[in-house]
């Protein structure tokens, strides 16, 4: 990052002083005020796009190179091209693609990072969250809450791929990362299939339910339902100037974000949509569920099609355009920013 020029002129006496306090690990704020307190967000990561057609063969190659058992998680991290020496897709978030092959299991573990899954392709796999087998279908959004035991398995006959979103960078910044590997016999189902949807996904709550964690008790948001909701909205009202028809996944027990750190969204852009430029402080990771178009981020245009993944940095002006009707899944650290009273947006 370029360091802005100092507004306080250097003199030999001052330079000598800076050198001497530097020896005590002390810095003068007035020399690089702009770096300590910038005028606006200065993300160190950049806009980027990964084409699924490029990644898919590489992911399948990993399927031959390493087993899910060996790898624990057979995951490719989408590394932001500008984050040298720091692993992440944005500063706060990871976007990864995970592959599980027929008959494989990925062993149980838990970590303080929250994880989300957005299912990309295949059928017959499941993720075990807190003793419940959650079946995966393309377009489903599934939550692994912080510090919850989870593992994955696959009873189908085709490769199964999903997008993982994790708040790794945020937790690393706060030094709140804990990890625990599998416990013996830990992956057994203790609750029936469909339990989370039955209890929390029907616009009702069990009367005796008392929220006991910051994450939604509903951990499965099937695509069939969210897609139908967007289609009905689109039939009923015109799209938002910037977002088309955009919905946020919520915790049915609170009405707040489904996940405590990450905001998770699904939006529909009608065919021919030309979005107005928009920016907000939550850098976001998008995956295209359906359709094709482009997103103009600053001066660059990123063309996308089904299953492509792209990053819009914090406070970067961007506009979505759809050639055919498109559905975009996205996540960001908006839930964190709003809780802290920091989130800002700018729209026409
Ligand atoms: O599925 O538990 O992409 O632990 C990275 C770390 C997925 C997982 C990732 C993980 C997982």
Tab-separated table of C-alpha atoms in Angstrom, residues 55-324:
chain	number	residue	atom	x	y	z
A	55	UNK	CA	-11.653	-24.537	-11.258
A	56	UNK	CA	-13.768	-27.657	-11.775
A	57	UNK	CA	-11.111	-29.801	-13.511
A	58	UNK	CA	-8.535	-28.753	-10.899
A	59	UNK	CA	-10.921	-29.660	-8.107
A	60	UNK	CA	-11.613	-33.071	-9.655
A	61	UNK	CA	-7.848	-33.545	-9.960
A	62	UNK	CA	-7.592	-33.000	-6.200
A	63	UNK	CA	-10.168	-35.781	-5.946
A	64	UNK	CA	-7.613	-38.163	-7.438
A	65	UNK	CA	-4.610	-36.777	-5.543
A	66	UNK	CA	-5.894	-36.829	-1.996
A	67	UNK	CA	-8.773	-38.519	-0.180
A	68	UNK	CA	-11.276	-36.633	1.962
A	69	UNK	CA	-10.143	-38.719	4.962
A	70	UNK	CA	-6.516	-37.710	4.420
A	71	UNK	CA	-7.239	-34.058	3.775
A	72	UNK	CA	-9.954	-33.870	6.480
A	73	UNK	CA	-11.479	-31.276	4.181
A	74	UNK	CA	-10.649	-31.468	0.470
A	75	UNK	CA	-10.881	-27.746	-0.021
A	76	UNK	CA	-9.380	-25.254	-2.449
A	77	UNK	CA	-9.158	-21.741	-1.015
A	78	UNK	CA	-9.872	-18.886	-3.423
A	79	UNK	CA	-6.906	-16.727	-2.536
A	80	UNK	CA	-7.236	-13.021	-3.232
A	81	UNK	CA	-4.476	-12.093	-5.716
A	82	UNK	CA	-3.458	-9.019	-3.684
A	83	UNK	CA	-3.321	-10.571	-0.202
A	84	UNK	CA	0.352	-11.494	-0.180
A	85	UNK	CA	1.357	-13.484	2.870
A	86	UNK	CA	-2.201	-13.544	4.197
A	87	UNK	CA	-4.579	-16.342	3.386
A	88	UNK	CA	-8.070	-15.204	2.491
A	89	UNK	CA	-10.500	-14.213	-0.216
A	90	UNK	CA	-11.108	-10.886	1.487
A	91	UNK	CA	-9.390	-9.653	4.633
A	92	UNK	CA	-12.127	-11.142	6.834
A	93	UNK	CA	-13.577	-14.009	4.779
A	94	UNK	CA	-12.653	-17.253	3.102
A	95	UNK	CA	-14.420	-18.596	0.024
A	96	UNK	CA	-13.447	-22.181	-0.686
A	97	UNK	CA	-14.650	-24.968	-2.927
A	98	UNK	CA	-15.023	-28.325	-1.270
A	99	UNK	CA	-15.201	-31.651	-3.105
A	100	UNK	CA	-16.484	-34.930	-1.755
A	101	UNK	CA	-16.472	-38.076	-3.878
A	102	UNK	CA	-19.042	-40.886	-3.762
A	103	UNK	CA	-18.614	-43.078	-0.682
A	104	UNK	CA	-16.254	-40.688	1.087
A	105	UNK	CA	-16.635	-39.171	4.511
A	106	UNK	CA	-15.004	-36.045	5.869
A	107	UNK	CA	-14.474	-36.608	9.592
A	108	UNK	CA	-16.180	-34.729	12.380
A	109	UNK	CA	-14.568	-31.640	13.899
A	110	UNK	CA	-15.516	-28.252	15.250
A	111	UNK	CA	-14.084	-24.750	15.219
A	112	UNK	CA	-15.049	-21.279	16.368
A	113	UNK	CA	-15.223	-20.052	12.767
A	114	UNK	CA	-18.775	-20.007	11.469
A	115	UNK	CA	-19.137	-21.760	8.129
A	116	UNK	CA	-21.769	-21.545	5.436
A	117	UNK	CA	-22.289	-23.899	2.526
A	118	UNK	CA	-23.821	-22.975	-0.794
A	119	UNK	CA	-24.302	-26.141	-2.799
A	120	UNK	CA	-22.849	-26.006	-6.302
A	121	UNK	CA	-23.347	-29.389	-7.955
A	122	UNK	CA	-24.135	-33.037	-7.338
A	123	UNK	CA	-26.636	-34.847	-5.174
A	124	UNK	CA	-26.653	-37.453	-2.443
A	125	UNK	CA	-24.178	-35.798	-0.088
A	126	UNK	CA	-25.022	-34.541	3.356
A	127	UNK	CA	-23.423	-32.541	6.088
A	128	UNK	CA	-23.906	-33.588	9.670
A	129	UNK	CA	-24.577	-30.557	11.852
A	130	UNK	CA	-25.032	-31.136	15.551
A	131	UNK	CA	-26.209	-34.713	15.050
A	132	UNK	CA	-28.582	-33.989	12.170
A	133	UNK	CA	-27.971	-35.149	8.633
A	134	UNK	CA	-28.663	-32.182	6.354
A	135	UNK	CA	-29.177	-33.301	2.748
A	136	UNK	CA	-27.484	-31.106	0.157
A	137	UNK	CA	-29.149	-29.991	-3.075
A	138	UNK	CA	-27.840	-27.435	-5.570
A	139	UNK	CA	-28.560	-23.881	-4.400
A	140	UNK	CA	-29.229	-24.829	-0.768
A	141	UNK	CA	-27.736	-22.583	1.909
A	142	UNK	CA	-26.617	-24.546	4.966
A	143	UNK	CA	-25.100	-23.233	8.199
A	144	UNK	CA	-22.447	-24.747	10.400
A	145	UNK	CA	-22.694	-22.619	13.557
A	146	UNK	CA	-19.571	-21.658	15.486
A	147	UNK	CA	-18.204	-24.454	17.713
A	148	UNK	CA	-20.689	-27.012	16.368
A	149	UNK	CA	-19.578	-30.569	15.537
A	150	UNK	CA	-19.821	-31.248	11.830
A	151	UNK	CA	-18.681	-33.753	9.217
A	152	UNK	CA	-19.675	-34.571	5.671
A	153	UNK	CA	-20.575	-37.744	3.777
A	154	UNK	CA	-21.665	-38.767	0.319
A	155	UNK	CA	-24.045	-41.607	-0.631
A	156	UNK	CA	-24.518	-40.482	-4.259
A	157	UNK	CA	-22.595	-41.541	-7.354
A	158	UNK	CA	-21.311	-38.220	-8.745
A	159	UNK	CA	-18.741	-35.737	-7.424
A	160	UNK	CA	-20.367	-33.255	-5.022
A	161	UNK	CA	-19.113	-29.680	-4.805
A	162	UNK	CA	-20.078	-26.794	-2.612
A	163	UNK	CA	-18.898	-23.300	-1.770
A	164	UNK	CA	-17.712	-22.787	1.796
A	165	UNK	CA	-17.806	-19.338	3.339
A	166	UNK	CA	-15.935	-18.822	6.603
A	167	UNK	CA	-15.141	-15.837	8.804
A	168	UNK	CA	-11.506	-16.910	9.246
A	169	UNK	CA	-9.844	-13.520	8.804
A	170	UNK	CA	-12.174	-11.848	11.266
A	171	UNK	CA	-11.565	-14.475	13.935
A	172	UNK	CA	-7.817	-14.386	13.272
A	173	UNK	CA	-7.850	-10.610	13.760
A	174	UNK	CA	-9.614	-11.031	17.098
A	175	UNK	CA	-7.479	-14.049	18.087
A	176	UNK	CA	-10.579	-16.093	18.873
A	177	UNK	CA	-9.791	-19.213	16.826
A	178	UNK	CA	-10.188	-22.612	18.494
A	179	UNK	CA	-10.296	-26.028	16.831
A	180	UNK	CA	-11.094	-29.524	18.083
A	181	UNK	CA	-10.633	-32.658	15.979
A	182	UNK	CA	-13.041	-35.573	15.888
A	183	UNK	CA	-14.250	-37.232	19.067
A	184	UNK	CA	-14.651	-40.993	18.934
A	185	UNK	CA	-18.027	-42.036	17.492
A	186	UNK	CA	-18.882	-38.375	17.086
A	187	UNK	CA	-20.478	-38.458	13.644
A	188	UNK	CA	-23.545	-40.543	14.554
A	189	UNK	CA	-26.952	-38.991	13.861
A	190	UNK	CA	-28.825	-38.149	17.052
A	191	UNK	CA	-31.706	-36.229	15.485
A	192	UNK	CA	-33.985	-37.261	12.600
A	193	UNK	CA	-33.560	-35.896	9.075
A	194	UNK	CA	-35.567	-32.708	8.504
A	195	UNK	CA	-35.605	-31.801	12.214
A	196	UNK	CA	-34.279	-28.243	11.847
A	197	UNK	CA	-36.712	-27.475	8.988
A	198	UNK	CA	-39.699	-28.935	10.841
A	199	UNK	CA	-39.038	-27.079	14.068
A	200	UNK	CA	-37.754	-23.761	12.768
A	201	UNK	CA	-38.542	-23.527	9.055
A	202	UNK	CA	-42.353	-23.336	9.107
A	203	UNK	CA	-42.944	-19.776	10.389
A	204	UNK	CA	-43.404	-21.215	13.860
A	205	UNK	CA	-41.115	-21.880	16.801
A	206	UNK	CA	-41.418	-24.571	19.412
A	207	UNK	CA	-43.032	-22.773	22.353
A	208	UNK	CA	-40.337	-23.968	24.737
A	209	UNK	CA	-37.489	-22.890	22.471
A	210	UNK	CA	-35.065	-20.453	24.123
A	211	UNK	CA	-32.244	-19.174	21.894
A	212	UNK	CA	-28.985	-20.557	23.278
A	213	UNK	CA	-26.533	-19.379	20.649
A	214	UNK	CA	-25.894	-16.441	18.326
A	215	UNK	CA	-26.606	-18.489	15.199
A	216	UNK	CA	-29.986	-19.406	13.726
A	217	UNK	CA	-31.498	-22.690	15.002
A	218	UNK	CA	-32.641	-23.186	11.397
A	219	UNK	CA	-29.517	-24.423	9.617
A	220	UNK	CA	-30.985	-25.450	6.254
A	221	UNK	CA	-32.494	-23.028	3.729
A	222	UNK	CA	-33.492	-25.129	0.691
A	223	UNK	CA	-33.053	-23.438	-2.678
A	224	UNK	CA	-36.514	-24.486	-3.876
A	225	UNK	CA	-38.069	-22.254	-1.203
A	226	UNK	CA	-35.806	-19.219	-1.538
A	227	UNK	CA	-35.905	-19.341	-5.337
A	228	UNK	CA	-39.713	-19.476	-5.322
A	229	UNK	CA	-39.842	-16.511	-2.914
A	230	UNK	CA	-37.656	-14.420	-5.224
A	231	UNK	CA	-39.718	-15.364	-8.283
A	232	UNK	CA	-42.937	-14.363	-6.513
A	233	UNK	CA	-41.408	-11.060	-5.402
A	234	UNK	CA	-40.282	-10.376	-8.959
A	235	UNK	CA	-43.807	-11.021	-10.231
A	236	UNK	CA	-45.300	-8.677	-7.645
A	237	UNK	CA	-43.076	-5.599	-7.617
A	238	UNK	CA	-40.378	-3.873	-9.664
A	239	UNK	CA	-36.742	-4.590	-8.800
A	240	UNK	CA	-34.639	-2.335	-6.596
A	241	UNK	CA	-32.515	0.051	-8.677
A	242	UNK	CA	-29.250	-1.462	-7.440
A	243	UNK	CA	-30.015	-4.951	-6.157
A	244	UNK	CA	-32.862	-6.340	-8.229
A	245	UNK	CA	-34.916	-8.428	-5.798
A	246	UNK	CA	-32.603	-9.133	-2.894
A	247	UNK	CA	-33.362	-11.121	0.247
A	248	UNK	CA	-31.330	-11.640	3.411
A	249	UNK	CA	-31.306	-15.011	5.156
A	250	UNK	CA	-32.514	-14.526	8.736
A	251	UNK	CA	-32.672	-16.292	12.050
A	252	UNK	CA	-36.400	-17.072	12.471
A	253	UNK	CA	-36.113	-16.762	16.254
A	254	UNK	CA	-34.795	-13.186	16.195
A	255	UNK	CA	-35.414	-11.757	12.729
A	256	UNK	CA	-31.714	-10.854	12.693
A	257	UNK	CA	-28.985	-12.281	10.521
A	258	UNK	CA	-28.894	-16.073	10.212
A	259	UNK	CA	-25.221	-15.998	11.219
A	260	UNK	CA	-23.689	-13.694	13.843
A	261	UNK	CA	-20.692	-12.571	11.804
A	262	UNK	CA	-21.734	-12.909	8.168
A	263	UNK	CA	-24.685	-11.469	6.256
A	264	UNK	CA	-25.972	-13.942	3.671
A	265	UNK	CA	-28.102	-12.947	0.693
A	266	UNK	CA	-29.848	-14.204	-2.413
A	267	UNK	CA	-30.865	-11.839	-5.191
A	268	UNK	CA	-32.615	-12.101	-8.527
A	269	UNK	CA	-31.766	-9.829	-11.431
A	270	UNK	CA	-34.368	-9.817	-14.201
A	271	UNK	CA	-33.227	-10.376	-17.808
A	272	UNK	CA	-31.858	-7.112	-19.206
A	273	UNK	CA	-31.300	-5.600	-15.723
A	274	UNK	CA	-28.854	-2.692	-15.654
A	275	UNK	CA	-28.187	-1.955	-12.005
A	276	UNK	CA	-27.292	1.481	-10.687
A	277	UNK	CA	-23.855	1.815	-9.045
A	278	UNK	CA	-23.795	0.954	-5.367
A	279	UNK	CA	-21.245	0.696	-2.608
A	280	UNK	CA	-21.169	-0.359	1.013
A	281	UNK	CA	-18.519	-1.047	3.610
A	282	UNK	CA	-19.011	-4.810	3.612
A	283	UNK	CA	-16.787	-6.383	0.995
A	284	UNK	CA	-18.729	-9.314	-0.426
A	285	UNK	CA	-18.188	-12.645	-2.118
A	286	UNK	CA	-20.729	-13.594	-4.796
A	287	UNK	CA	-21.495	-16.922	-6.422
A	288	UNK	CA	-23.695	-17.056	-9.499
A	289	UNK	CA	-26.474	-19.595	-8.975
A	290	UNK	CA	-28.139	-19.047	-12.338
A	291	UNK	CA	-27.907	-16.837	-15.405
A	292	UNK	CA	-25.243	-14.666	-16.937
A	293	UNK	CA	-24.233	-11.041	-16.979
A	294	UNK	CA	-21.491	-8.884	-15.581
A	295	UNK	CA	-20.602	-6.756	-12.603
A	296	UNK	CA	-18.767	-3.520	-13.211
A	297	UNK	CA	-16.495	-2.920	-10.224
A	298	UNK	CA	-14.817	0.487	-10.391
A	299	UNK	CA	-13.429	0.723	-13.914
A	300	UNK	CA	-13.359	-3.035	-14.575
A	301	UNK	CA	-16.086	-5.291	-15.899
A	302	UNK	CA	-16.265	-8.889	-14.678
A	303	UNK	CA	-18.377	-11.132	-16.931
A	304	UNK	CA	-19.963	-14.076	-15.140
A	305	UNK	CA	-21.970	-17.181	-15.812
A	306	UNK	CA	-23.339	-20.020	-13.685
A	307	UNK	CA	-21.140	-21.014	-10.694
A	308	UNK	CA	-18.548	-18.274	-11.178
A	309	UNK	CA	-17.344	-16.578	-8.008
A	310	UNK	CA	-16.329	-12.951	-7.632
A	311	UNK	CA	-15.246	-10.488	-4.947
A	312	UNK	CA	-16.428	-6.910	-4.491
A	313	UNK	CA	-14.164	-5.076	-2.016
A	314	UNK	CA	-15.359	-2.763	0.728
A	315	UNK	CA	-16.548	0.634	-0.534
A	316	UNK	CA	-15.913	-0.321	-4.189
A	317	UNK	CA	-18.588	1.107	-6.449
A	318	UNK	CA	-20.224	-1.701	-8.412
A	319	UNK	CA	-23.186	-2.297	-10.730
A	320	UNK	CA	-24.748	-5.618	-11.682
A	321	UNK	CA	-26.021	-6.310	-15.191
A	322	UNK	CA	-27.927	-9.412	-16.263
A	323	UNK	CA	-28.347	-10.618	-19.846
A	324	UNK	CA	-30.686	-13.416	-18.834
